[in-house]
Coordinates of C-alpha atoms in Angstrom, one line a residue:
M1 CA 40.9 24.5 55.0
Y2 CA 41.1 21.6 52.6
C3 CA 37.5 22.0 51.6
K4 CA 38.0 25.8 51.0
V5 CA 41.1 25.3 48.9
G6 CA 39.5 22.5 46.9
L7 CA 36.4 24.6 46.4
V8 CA 38.4 27.6 45.1
F9 CA 40.4 25.3 42.8
V10 CA 37.2 23.6 41.4
C11 CA 35.4 26.9 41.0
D12 CA 38.5 28.4 39.3
S13 CA 38.8 25.6 36.8
G14 CA 35.2 24.4 36.3
S15 CA 32.2 25.8 34.6
V16 CA 31.1 27.6 37.8
G17 CA 34.5 29.3 38.0
R18 CA 34.3 30.4 34.4
A19 CA 30.8 31.8 35.0
L20 CA 32.0 33.7 38.0
A21 CA 35.0 34.9 36.2
S22 CA 32.9 36.2 33.3
Q23 CA 30.6 38.0 35.8
A24 CA 33.5 39.4 37.8
E25 CA 35.7 40.3 34.8
G26 CA 34.8 43.9 34.7
R27 CA 35.0 44.3 38.5
G28 CA 38.5 43.0 39.1
F29 CA 40.1 40.4 41.3
E30 CA 38.5 41.5 44.6
S31 CA 35.0 41.2 43.2
R32 CA 35.8 37.7 41.9
L33 CA 37.3 36.6 45.2
S34 CA 34.2 37.9 47.1
L35 CA 32.0 35.7 44.9
L36 CA 34.1 32.7 45.5
S37 CA 34.1 33.4 49.3
F38 CA 30.3 33.6 49.2
L39 CA 30.1 30.3 47.4
Y40 CA 32.3 28.7 50.0
Y41 CA 30.2 30.0 52.9
V42 CA 27.0 28.7 51.2
M43 CA 28.6 25.2 51.0
L44 CA 29.8 25.5 54.6
I45 CA 26.4 26.4 55.9
T46 CA 24.7 23.7 53.9
T47 CA 27.2 21.1 55.2
L48 CA 26.7 22.2 58.8
F49 CA 23.0 22.0 58.4
I50 CA 23.2 18.4 57.1
V51 CA 25.5 17.5 60.0
A52 CA 23.1 19.2 62.5
L53 CA 20.1 17.3 61.1
L54 CA 21.9 14.0 61.3
V55 CA 23.1 14.6 64.9
F56 CA 19.6 15.6 65.9
A57 CA 18.1 12.4 64.3
L58 CA 20.7 10.2 66.1
L59 CA 19.8 11.8 69.4
V60 CA 16.1 11.2 68.8
M61 CA 16.7 7.6 67.7
S62 CA 18.9 6.9 70.7
T63 CA 16.2 8.2 73.1
E64 CA 13.4 6.1 71.6
K65 CA 12.5 4.6 75.0
I66 CA 11.9 8.2 76.3
N67 CA 10.3 9.9 73.4
H68 CA 8.5 6.8 72.1
L69 CA 9.2 7.8 68.4
N70 CA 9.8 5.0 66.0
R71 CA 13.5 5.1 65.1
A72 CA 12.8 3.6 61.6
A73 CA 10.5 6.5 60.9
V74 CA 13.0 9.0 62.2
A75 CA 15.8 7.5 60.1
M76 CA 13.8 7.5 56.9
C77 CA 12.6 11.0 57.4
C78 CA 16.1 12.3 58.1
G79 CA 17.5 10.3 55.1
V80 CA 15.0 12.1 52.7
V81 CA 15.5 15.5 54.2
V82 CA 19.3 15.5 54.1
W83 CA 19.3 14.6 50.5
V84 CA 16.9 17.4 49.7
V85 CA 19.2 19.8 51.5
Y86 CA 22.1 18.3 49.6
M87 CA 20.4 19.0 46.3
L88 CA 20.1 22.7 47.1
N89 CA 23.9 22.9 46.6
A90 CA 24.6 19.7 44.6
G91 CA 26.3 21.5 41.7
N92 CA 29.1 22.7 43.9
Y93 CA 29.4 19.4 45.9
I94 CA 29.8 17.2 42.8
R95 CA 32.4 19.6 41.3
L96 CA 34.3 19.3 44.5
V97 CA 34.0 15.5 45.2
H98 CA 33.3 14.1 41.7
P99 CA 34.8 16.5 39.2
E100 CA 36.1 13.8 36.7
E101 CA 33.0 11.7 36.9
Y102 CA 30.8 14.7 36.3
S103 CA 32.9 15.9 33.4
F104 CA 32.6 12.4 31.8
F105 CA 28.8 12.5 32.4
L106 CA 28.5 15.8 30.6
S107 CA 30.5 14.5 27.6
G108 CA 31.2 18.0 26.4
T109 CA 27.7 19.4 27.0
T110 CA 27.0 22.5 29.1
S111 CA 26.3 21.9 32.8
S112 CA 22.8 22.8 33.9
T113 CA 20.5 22.3 36.9
D114 CA 18.9 19.3 35.3
S115 CA 22.2 17.7 34.5
V116 CA 23.3 18.0 38.1
K117 CA 20.1 16.5 39.3
F118 CA 20.3 13.5 36.9
F119 CA 23.9 13.0 37.8
V120 CA 23.1 12.8 41.5
A121 CA 20.2 10.5 41.0
E122 CA 21.9 8.1 38.6
N123 CA 25.5 8.1 39.7
I124 CA 25.7 9.1 43.4
M125 CA 22.6 8.3 45.3
V126 CA 22.0 5.0 43.5
R127 CA 25.3 3.7 45.0
Y128 CA 24.1 4.0 48.5
V129 CA 20.7 2.6 47.7
E130 CA 22.4 -0.4 45.9
E131 CA 24.6 -1.1 48.9
A132 CA 21.7 -0.9 51.3
C133 CA 19.5 -3.1 49.2
S134 CA 22.2 -5.7 49.0
V135 CA 22.4 -5.9 52.8
I136 CA 18.6 -5.7 53.1
L137 CA 18.0 -8.6 50.7
F138 CA 20.6 -10.7 52.6
L139 CA 18.8 -9.9 56.0
I140 CA 15.4 -10.8 54.5
A141 CA 16.8 -14.2 53.4
T142 CA 18.6 -15.0 56.6
N143 CA 15.6 -13.9 58.8
T144 CA 13.3 -16.0 56.8
I145 CA 15.6 -19.0 57.1
V146 CA 15.5 -18.7 60.9
E147 CA 11.7 -18.4 60.7
V148 CA 11.4 -21.6 58.6
L149 CA 13.7 -23.5 61.1
H150 CA 11.7 -22.2 64.1
N151 CA 8.3 -22.8 62.7
N152 CA 9.2 -26.4 61.8
G153 CA 10.3 -27.1 65.4
V154 CA 14.0 -27.2 64.8
F155 CA 14.8 -25.2 67.9
D156 CA 12.2 -26.9 70.1
S157 CA 14.7 -29.5 71.4
L158 CA 16.9 -26.7 72.7
V159 CA 14.3 -26.0 75.4
N160 CA 14.6 -29.5 76.8
W161 CA 18.3 -29.7 76.3
L162 CA 19.0 -26.4 78.1
R163 CA 16.9 -27.3 81.1
M164 CA 19.6 -27.8 83.7
R165 CA 20.2 -26.9 87.4
S166 CA 23.8 -25.5 87.3
S167 CA 23.4 -21.8 86.8
R168 CA 27.0 -21.2 85.7
R169 CA 27.0 -24.1 83.3
F170 CA 23.7 -22.8 81.9
L171 CA 25.3 -19.4 81.4
W172 CA 28.3 -20.7 79.5
I173 CA 26.3 -23.0 77.2
L174 CA 23.7 -20.3 76.6
S175 CA 26.5 -17.8 75.7
L176 CA 28.4 -20.1 73.3
L177 CA 25.1 -21.1 71.6
T178 CA 24.1 -17.5 71.2
F179 CA 27.6 -16.6 69.9
A180 CA 27.4 -19.4 67.3
I181 CA 23.8 -18.5 66.1
S182 CA 24.6 -14.8 65.9
A183 CA 27.6 -15.5 63.7
N184 CA 25.1 -16.8 61.1
V185 CA 22.1 -14.4 61.5
D186 CA 21.7 -10.8 62.6
N187 CA 21.9 -9.8 66.3
L188 CA 18.3 -8.8 66.7
T189 CA 16.9 -12.1 65.4
T190 CA 19.3 -14.0 67.6
V191 CA 18.4 -12.1 70.7
V192 CA 14.7 -12.5 70.1
L193 CA 15.1 -16.2 69.6
M194 CA 17.3 -16.8 72.7
M195 CA 15.3 -14.6 75.0
G196 CA 12.2 -16.6 74.1
I197 CA 14.0 -19.8 74.9
V198 CA 15.2 -18.4 78.3
A199 CA 11.7 -17.3 79.1
Q200 CA 10.5 -20.9 78.7
I201 CA 13.2 -22.2 81.1
V202 CA 14.0 -19.7 83.8
S203 CA 11.3 -18.5 86.1
S204 CA 13.4 -16.0 88.3
H205 CA 13.5 -12.5 87.0
S206 CA 16.8 -11.7 88.7
Q207 CA 18.4 -14.7 86.9
R208 CA 16.8 -13.8 83.6
I209 CA 18.3 -10.3 83.5
V210 CA 21.7 -11.8 84.0
Y211 CA 21.2 -14.3 81.2
G212 CA 19.7 -11.5 79.1
S213 CA 22.9 -9.5 79.5
V214 CA 25.0 -12.5 78.5
I215 CA 22.8 -13.1 75.4
L216 CA 23.2 -9.5 74.3
V217 CA 27.0 -9.4 74.6
S218 CA 27.4 -12.9 73.0
A219 CA 25.1 -11.9 70.1
M220 CA 27.1 -8.6 69.5
L221 CA 30.4 -10.4 69.6
G222 CA 29.2 -13.3 67.4
G223 CA 27.8 -10.7 64.9
C224 CA 31.1 -8.8 64.7
F225 CA 33.1 -12.0 64.4
S226 CA 31.5 -13.1 61.1
V227 CA 30.9 -11.2 57.9
I228 CA 27.3 -12.5 57.7
G229 CA 26.6 -12.0 61.4
D230 CA 25.5 -8.4 61.4
M231 CA 24.4 -5.7 59.0
T232 CA 27.6 -3.6 59.7
S233 CA 30.1 -6.4 59.1
L234 CA 28.1 -7.5 56.1
M235 CA 28.5 -3.9 54.7
L236 CA 32.2 -4.2 55.1
W237 CA 32.2 -7.3 53.0
V238 CA 29.8 -5.9 50.4
R239 CA 32.0 -2.9 49.9
G240 CA 35.1 -5.1 49.5
Y241 CA 36.9 -3.8 52.6
V242 CA 37.4 -7.3 54.1
T243 CA 37.5 -10.9 52.9
P244 CA 35.7 -13.6 55.0
T245 CA 38.7 -15.7 55.9
N246 CA 41.0 -12.9 57.0
Y247 CA 38.1 -11.2 58.8
Y248 CA 37.4 -14.4 60.8
A249 CA 41.0 -15.0 61.6
G250 CA 41.6 -11.4 62.7
L251 CA 38.6 -11.2 65.1
F252 CA 38.4 -14.7 66.5
L253 CA 40.8 -14.4 69.4
P254 CA 39.7 -10.9 70.5
A255 CA 36.0 -11.8 70.3
V256 CA 36.4 -15.1 72.2
S257 CA 38.7 -13.6 74.8
S258 CA 36.2 -10.8 75.5
L259 CA 33.4 -13.3 75.7
C260 CA 35.3 -15.5 78.2
V261 CA 36.2 -12.5 80.4
F262 CA 32.6 -11.2 80.4
N263 CA 31.2 -14.6 81.2
L264 CA 33.7 -15.1 84.1
L265 CA 32.8 -11.8 85.6
M266 CA 29.1 -12.2 85.1
S267 CA 29.0 -15.8 86.5
R268 CA 30.0 -14.3 89.9
R269 CA 26.5 -12.9 90.0
L270 CA 25.0 -16.4 89.9
Q271 CA 24.9 -18.6 92.9
G272 CA 23.0 -21.8 93.4
R273 CA 20.8 -23.5 90.8
V274 CA 18.7 -22.3 88.0
E275 CA 15.1 -21.6 89.0
V276 CA 13.5 -23.5 86.1
V277 CA 9.8 -23.2 85.1
S278 CA 7.9 -26.0 86.7
R279 CA 6.0 -26.9 83.5
F280 CA 5.9 -26.0 79.8
N281 CA 3.5 -23.6 78.3
K282 CA 1.4 -24.5 75.2
Y283 CA 4.2 -24.2 72.6
S284 CA 7.1 -25.4 74.7
G285 CA 8.8 -28.6 73.9
D286 CA 8.5 -30.4 70.6
D287 CA 5.1 -29.8 69.0
S288 CA 6.0 -29.9 65.3
Y289 CA 5.0 -32.5 62.7
L290 CA 8.5 -33.3 61.4
A291 CA 10.6 -36.2 62.4
W292 CA 13.9 -35.7 64.1
W293 CA 15.9 -36.5 60.9
Q294 CA 13.9 -34.0 58.9
K295 CA 14.7 -31.3 61.5
I296 CA 18.4 -32.1 61.4
L297 CA 18.3 -32.0 57.6
L298 CA 16.7 -28.5 57.7
L299 CA 19.3 -27.3 60.2
I300 CA 22.2 -28.6 58.1
V301 CA 20.9 -27.0 55.0
G302 CA 20.1 -23.7 56.7
I303 CA 23.2 -23.2 58.8
G304 CA 25.5 -25.0 56.4
G305 CA 24.2 -23.0 53.5
L306 CA 24.8 -19.7 55.3
W307 CA 28.4 -20.7 55.9
F308 CA 28.8 -21.7 52.2
I309 CA 27.8 -18.2 51.1
P310 CA 31.3 -16.7 51.3
T311 CA 32.5 -19.6 49.1
F312 CA 29.7 -19.0 46.7
H313 CA 30.7 -15.4 46.4
F314 CA 34.4 -16.3 45.9
I315 CA 33.6 -18.8 43.1
T316 CA 30.9 -16.9 41.3
K317 CA 31.8 -13.2 42.2
L318 CA 28.0 -12.7 42.5
P319 CA 26.6 -10.6 45.3
P320 CA 26.2 -12.4 48.7
F321 CA 22.5 -11.9 48.9
L322 CA 22.1 -14.2 45.8
G323 CA 23.7 -17.0 47.8
A324 CA 21.4 -16.4 50.8
L325 CA 18.3 -16.4 48.5
C326 CA 19.5 -19.7 47.0
V327 CA 19.8 -21.2 50.4
L328 CA 16.3 -20.0 51.4
A329 CA 14.8 -21.4 48.2
L330 CA 16.4 -24.8 48.8
M331 CA 15.1 -24.8 52.4
W332 CA 11.6 -24.0 51.2
I333 CA 11.7 -26.9 48.7
I334 CA 12.9 -29.3 51.4
E335 CA 10.3 -28.0 53.8
G336 CA 7.6 -28.5 51.2
L337 CA 8.7 -32.1 50.6
C338 CA 8.6 -32.8 54.3
N339 CA 5.1 -31.3 54.6
L340 CA 3.5 -32.8 51.5
E341 CA 0.4 -34.0 53.4
R342 CA -0.2 -30.7 55.2
N343 CA -0.7 -27.0 54.3
G344 CA 2.6 -25.4 55.2
N345 CA 1.0 -22.0 55.9
V346 CA -0.7 -23.4 59.0
L347 CA 2.7 -23.8 60.6
F348 CA 3.3 -20.1 60.4
V349 CA 0.0 -19.3 62.1
Q350 CA 0.7 -21.7 65.0
R351 CA 3.7 -19.9 66.5
H352 CA 4.1 -16.4 67.9
Y353 CA 7.7 -16.1 66.7
F354 CA 6.7 -15.3 63.1
R355 CA 4.3 -12.6 64.0
N356 CA 6.7 -10.9 66.3
T357 CA 9.7 -11.0 64.0
E358 CA 7.7 -9.9 61.0
L359 CA 7.2 -6.4 62.4
I360 CA 10.7 -6.3 63.9
G361 CA 12.3 -7.3 60.6
I362 CA 10.4 -4.7 58.6
R363 CA 11.4 -1.9 61.1
M364 CA 15.0 -3.0 61.0
I365 CA 15.1 -3.0 57.2
L366 CA 13.5 0.4 56.8
Y367 CA 15.7 1.7 59.6
F368 CA 18.9 0.5 57.9
L369 CA 17.8 2.0 54.6
G370 CA 17.2 5.4 56.2
I371 CA 20.6 5.3 58.0
S372 CA 22.4 4.4 54.7
L373 CA 20.8 7.5 53.0
C374 CA 21.8 9.7 55.9
I375 CA 25.4 8.6 56.0
G376 CA 25.6 8.8 52.2
A377 CA 24.6 12.5 52.2
L378 CA 27.1 13.2 55.0
T379 CA 29.8 11.5 52.9
E380 CA 29.0 13.3 49.7
C381 CA 29.1 16.8 51.3
G382 CA 32.7 16.1 52.3
A383 CA 32.2 16.3 56.1
L384 CA 33.3 12.8 56.9
G385 CA 36.4 13.0 54.7
W386 CA 37.4 16.2 56.4
I387 CA 36.9 14.6 59.9
G388 CA 39.0 11.6 58.8
G389 CA 41.8 13.9 57.6
Q390 CA 41.8 15.8 60.9
L391 CA 42.0 12.6 62.9
E392 CA 44.9 11.4 60.7
D393 CA 46.8 14.7 61.2
S394 CA 46.2 14.8 65.0
F395 CA 46.5 11.1 66.1
H396 CA 47.3 8.7 63.2
N397 CA 46.4 5.8 65.6
I398 CA 43.6 3.3 64.8
Y399 CA 43.3 2.3 68.4
I400 CA 42.3 5.8 69.3
Y401 CA 39.8 5.8 66.5
G402 CA 38.4 2.5 67.8
A403 CA 38.1 3.8 71.3
I404 CA 36.3 7.0 70.1
T405 CA 33.8 5.2 67.8
G406 CA 33.2 2.6 70.5
L407 CA 32.4 5.2 73.2
I408 CA 30.1 7.1 70.8
S409 CA 28.3 3.9 69.8
S410 CA 27.6 3.3 73.5
L411 CA 25.4 6.4 73.6
L412 CA 24.2 6.7 70.0
D413 CA 23.1 3.8 67.7
N414 CA 26.0 1.6 66.7
V415 CA 24.9 1.1 63.1
P416 CA 25.2 4.8 62.0
V417 CA 28.4 5.1 64.1
M418 CA 29.9 2.1 62.3
M419 CA 28.9 3.4 58.9
T420 CA 30.4 6.8 59.8
G421 CA 33.7 5.2 60.7
M422 CA 33.7 3.3 57.4
N423 CA 33.2 6.4 55.3
M424 CA 35.7 8.6 57.1
F425 CA 38.7 6.9 55.6
P426 CA 38.9 5.7 52.0
L427 CA 40.0 2.2 51.0
V428 CA 43.7 2.3 50.1
S429 CA 45.0 0.2 47.3
Y430 CA 48.0 -2.0 48.2
T431 CA 51.2 0.0 48.4
E432 CA 54.7 -0.8 49.6
V433 CA 54.1 1.3 52.7
P434 CA 52.1 -0.6 55.3
S435 CA 48.6 0.8 55.8
D436 CA 45.7 0.0 58.1
F437 CA 43.2 1.0 55.5
V438 CA 43.9 -1.5 52.8
V439 CA 41.7 -4.6 52.1
D440 CA 41.6 -6.7 55.3
G441 CA 43.4 -3.8 57.1
A442 CA 43.4 -3.7 60.9
Y443 CA 41.2 -0.6 61.1
W444 CA 38.1 -2.3 59.5
Q445 CA 38.3 -5.2 62.0
L446 CA 38.9 -3.0 65.0
L447 CA 36.1 -0.7 64.0
S448 CA 33.7 -3.6 63.9
Y449 CA 34.9 -5.0 67.2
S450 CA 34.8 -1.6 69.0
C451 CA 31.3 -0.7 67.7
A452 CA 30.0 -4.2 68.9
M453 CA 31.4 -3.8 72.4
G454 CA 30.5 -0.1 72.6
G455 CA 26.9 -1.0 71.5
S456 CA 26.9 -3.6 74.3
L457 CA 28.0 -1.1 77.0
F458 CA 24.4 0.2 77.5
F459 CA 21.2 -1.4 76.2
I460 CA 19.9 1.8 74.7
S461 CA 22.2 2.0 71.7
T462 CA 21.2 -1.1 69.7
L463 CA 18.0 -2.7 68.5
A464 CA 19.0 -5.9 70.1
G465 CA 19.8 -4.2 73.4
Q466 CA 16.5 -2.4 73.4
A467 CA 14.7 -5.8 72.8
V468 CA 16.4 -7.2 75.9
L469 CA 15.6 -4.1 77.9
Q470 CA 11.9 -4.2 76.9
V471 CA 11.5 -7.9 77.6
E472 CA 13.1 -7.9 81.0
N473 CA 12.5 -4.3 82.0
M474 CA 16.0 -3.7 83.4
K475 CA 16.8 -0.7 85.5
F476 CA 19.5 1.7 84.5
R477 CA 21.0 1.6 88.0
W478 CA 21.3 -2.1 87.9
M479 CA 22.9 -1.9 84.5
L480 CA 25.7 0.5 85.7
K481 CA 26.3 -1.4 89.0
H482 CA 26.3 -5.0 87.7
Y483 CA 26.7 -5.0 83.9
S484 CA 28.4 -2.0 82.2
W485 CA 31.8 -2.2 84.0
R486 CA 32.0 -5.9 83.2
V487 CA 31.5 -5.1 79.5
L488 CA 34.2 -2.4 79.7
C489 CA 36.7 -4.8 81.2
A490 CA 35.9 -7.4 78.5
W491 CA 36.3 -4.7 75.9
I492 CA 39.7 -3.6 77.1
V493 CA 40.9 -7.3 77.3
G494 CA 39.8 -7.8 73.7
M495 CA 41.5 -4.6 72.6
V496 CA 44.8 -5.8 74.2
V497 CA 44.4 -9.2 72.5
F498 CA 43.7 -7.5 69.1
W499 CA 46.9 -5.4 69.6
L500 CA 49.0 -8.4 70.4
T501 CA 47.7 -10.4 67.4
H502 CA 48.0 -7.6 64.9

């Protein structure tokens, strides 16, 4: 109803309305009303078609294990198609959503098909591409930092340090270590790194699937706890919805409490000792050329530099990806100084980690770009704003929104679900009336937490979860019986803690 009223108002006051009025002037009010109704139904059909395309693409991407279609290819294809469909009715959409900006763009000139196309390309679509590229450049920098650390043997000592007999102690140390690493780099990179370490230590498949489950939940919680830990939380920061300090403070207790509850429940599955690998393979242990102090120096610069990025942004007001690129450049300089007598490129050939994550990283980047384009088109056609308005009229409760988005993200991919939740409600400037949608509002933090736990509920809805599923070949029946209900319990406990602390 809101879209229909807004459309009639825009058409009545804009150039489209004047054109329709001149065409219908000799035919009376009924003829003019019929033209406006026709225009409304054309917009409605176009919007429904965009929604249907996106829902179909999400279903295809979520069933990647069944249909064997590359989700990055599906996301990019859908991102292009929905914008082409949007352009078929772009003139009406921009007069409804961006009337003042379009009027300023015209500067008194007459609206035309070309002016509409230029406005969409230069003022609407470029915003979503810019936001996506900011996140992508940050991910490229952080993934490369991890590759530099790994290819110089910085993580080799973890294999020796984590070789222990106590299965429950190993679970807790592995979980906390994964949580800490994931708070600095994206979830997928963390999961690939930690699963590779576990494969070098644990020989029993039944124990590895338990530890793989712990790695996934710890990585998801660590990613949502930090603004630089996941592409979705990074998007919140890039858009200015949250500030790092308040974001950390708001999610620390809920994330840690969920992690502790899940670890306690999961540790009951473990009895006896860890069945460790009897001997190292070719690349286990410390086989790098660097001295121990050089590895510590690289680790301090890499991890410490990542934690300094929020301060860099606060001081300079420059985009966060510039800080990440600066840290990467500094690491490469130090690495070059530590390897003056050797060709540094040889180090990248020696290890399988670089070759594996290169393909994964490119797929993740292209996938995120496609999803950003999809959600951008869905936002610009007014569908998400309408859904957000309906939810506010019906519930007006952020905890219901968090539960809904979390459950949806357990079945569909959590990245588009998170971005959909971000675009349903506009950022509210500070007012005297308390609101959950202001900067650092409770809704943005709860949305990140719920999508992280919802994405952990099943392995199929996240790239990190699918990586664990592929490596250990877990059965869906085992997941429901031994894993999912424990995640649900931890999720509920975290929600209660969030409610108590907010």
